[in-house]
């Protein structure tokens, strides 16, 4: 569209926000040039994109069963619509308040007590100057991450089994006290936290070590010139250098606050600790898999996703308000 203004020539005066044909061709040439220049990097992205597309986005179509009385024989298409009936059933369930309380409690414990060991271990490893000893400590602390929770529970059971565990046997023989830690409601959550710290701290420390490696060494040299000791360097240079990574991981954990670690809890759970250990995911597993109530499972999954989305957006805005970079 040409302007009527004299001398305007072929200036584009279409609707605001629309791109002129010439600008559009230029943009496409820029995009194609970028694709040609970084084509190997984009090819490397394809497997990851396909993974999320196949296993995370396409299955979202199945969320429709949260609003249907899903029947395996009838399939998703022919199952009758029930609207929000499953949501009302879940929220009115007498078990839901306790499940929500246990889930939030365990998740908050993990956020409060499990993030600091990652930072502390990374800072300690960063201060080690003997290279072979540093690599040895990294290997030792990172090794448990590769163990499955079944193996971790087996090790825990070997030490804390009520009658035959190494620790319980020693305490019984030398102190005359019979320990029932694995079936004690007061000890169930601490045992979960301690085993989780032992298993995952090494992996979390690697993330912070990577962040520490990106800190400009000239900042430390400037701090030394200003007379700062090791503690002041830690406080004014090291910790600010990993602040954004800490906030990013915190935001991600807040987004998964309704995921209290299903695999670990399910393996450690027993009938005597249901009051403090039964969480939303274990309840959904019993309803959805053992009782074939897939609609209820999809309902709870959708509810958790909505809560997680709201929490991530809120936490990201709060982080930016306090000077952090957030995750977007």
PDB file of N, CA and C in Angstrom, residues 63 280 284 295-306:
ATOM      1  N   UNK A  63      -5.358 -35.190  28.771  1.00  0.00           N
ATOM      2  CA  UNK A  63      -5.927 -34.529  29.945  1.00  0.00           C
ATOM      3  C   UNK A  63      -7.440 -34.390  29.854  1.00  0.00           C
ATOM      4  N   UNK A 280       0.194 -36.847  47.836  1.00  0.00           N
ATOM      5  CA  UNK A 280      -0.761 -36.832  46.726  1.00  0.00           C
ATOM      6  C   UNK A 280      -0.396 -37.875  45.679  1.00  0.00           C
ATOM      7  N   UNK A 284      -2.620 -40.957  44.366  1.00  0.00           N
ATOM      8  CA  UNK A 284      -3.005 -41.036  42.952  1.00  0.00           C
ATOM      9  C   UNK A 284      -2.568 -42.362  42.354  1.00  0.00           C
ATOM     10  N   UNK A 295      -9.253 -41.272  35.413  1.00  0.00           N
ATOM     11  CA  UNK A 295      -9.800 -39.914  35.386  1.00  0.00           C
ATOM     12  C   UNK A 295      -9.372 -39.127  36.620  1.00  0.00           C
ATOM     13  N   UNK A 296      -9.413 -39.776  37.775  1.00  0.00           N
ATOM     14  CA  UNK A 296      -8.984 -39.101  39.001  1.00  0.00           C
ATOM     15  C   UNK A 296      -7.502 -38.767  38.946  1.00  0.00           C
ATOM     16  N   UNK A 297      -6.698 -39.700  38.420  1.00  0.00           N
ATOM     17  CA  UNK A 297      -5.263 -39.453  38.294  1.00  0.00           C
ATOM     18  C   UNK A 297      -4.993 -38.262  37.379  1.00  0.00           C
ATOM     19  N   UNK A 298      -5.709 -38.183  36.253  1.00  0.00           N
ATOM     20  CA  UNK A 298      -5.533 -37.058  35.335  1.00  0.00           C
ATOM     21  C   UNK A 298      -6.000 -35.753  35.971  1.00  0.00           C
ATOM     22  N   UNK A 299      -7.044 -35.814  36.770  1.00  0.00           N
ATOM     23  CA  UNK A 299      -7.556 -34.628  37.454  1.00  0.00           C
ATOM     24  C   UNK A 299      -6.517 -34.052  38.401  1.00  0.00           C
ATOM     25  N   UNK A 300      -5.922 -34.914  39.215  1.00  0.00           N
ATOM     26  CA  UNK A 300      -4.907 -34.458  40.164  1.00  0.00           C
ATOM     27  C   UNK A 300      -3.674 -33.956  39.422  1.00  0.00           C
ATOM     28  N   UNK A 301      -3.297 -34.629  38.336  1.00  0.00           N
ATOM     29  CA  UNK A 301      -2.154 -34.173  37.543  1.00  0.00           C
ATOM     30  C   UNK A 301      -2.372 -32.786  36.963  1.00  0.00           C
ATOM     31  N   UNK A 302      -3.583 -32.529  36.459  1.00  0.00           N
ATOM     32  CA  UNK A 302      -3.897 -31.211  35.918  1.00  0.00           C
ATOM     33  C   UNK A 302      -3.881 -30.154  37.020  1.00  0.00           C
ATOM     34  N   UNK A 303      -4.424 -30.502  38.172  1.00  0.00           N
ATOM     35  CA  UNK A 303      -4.422 -29.579  39.311  1.00  0.00           C
ATOM     36  C   UNK A 303      -3.000 -29.223  39.729  1.00  0.00           C
ATOM     37  N   UNK A 304      -2.124 -30.222  39.811  1.00  0.00           N
ATOM     38  CA  UNK A 304      -0.733 -29.983  40.192  1.00  0.00           C
ATOM     39  C   UNK A 304      -0.017 -29.113  39.161  1.00  0.00           C
ATOM     40  N   UNK A 305      -0.296 -29.345  37.884  1.00  0.00           N
ATOM     41  CA  UNK A 305       0.348 -28.556  36.834  1.00  0.00           C
ATOM     42  C   UNK A 305      -0.075 -27.089  36.908  1.00  0.00           C
ATOM     43  N   UNK A 306      -1.359 -26.841  37.175  1.00  0.00           N
ATOM     44  CA  UNK A 306      -1.844 -25.468  37.279  1.00  0.00           C
ATOM     45  C   UNK A 306      -1.215 -24.764  38.472  1.00  0.00           C
TER      46      UNK A 306
END
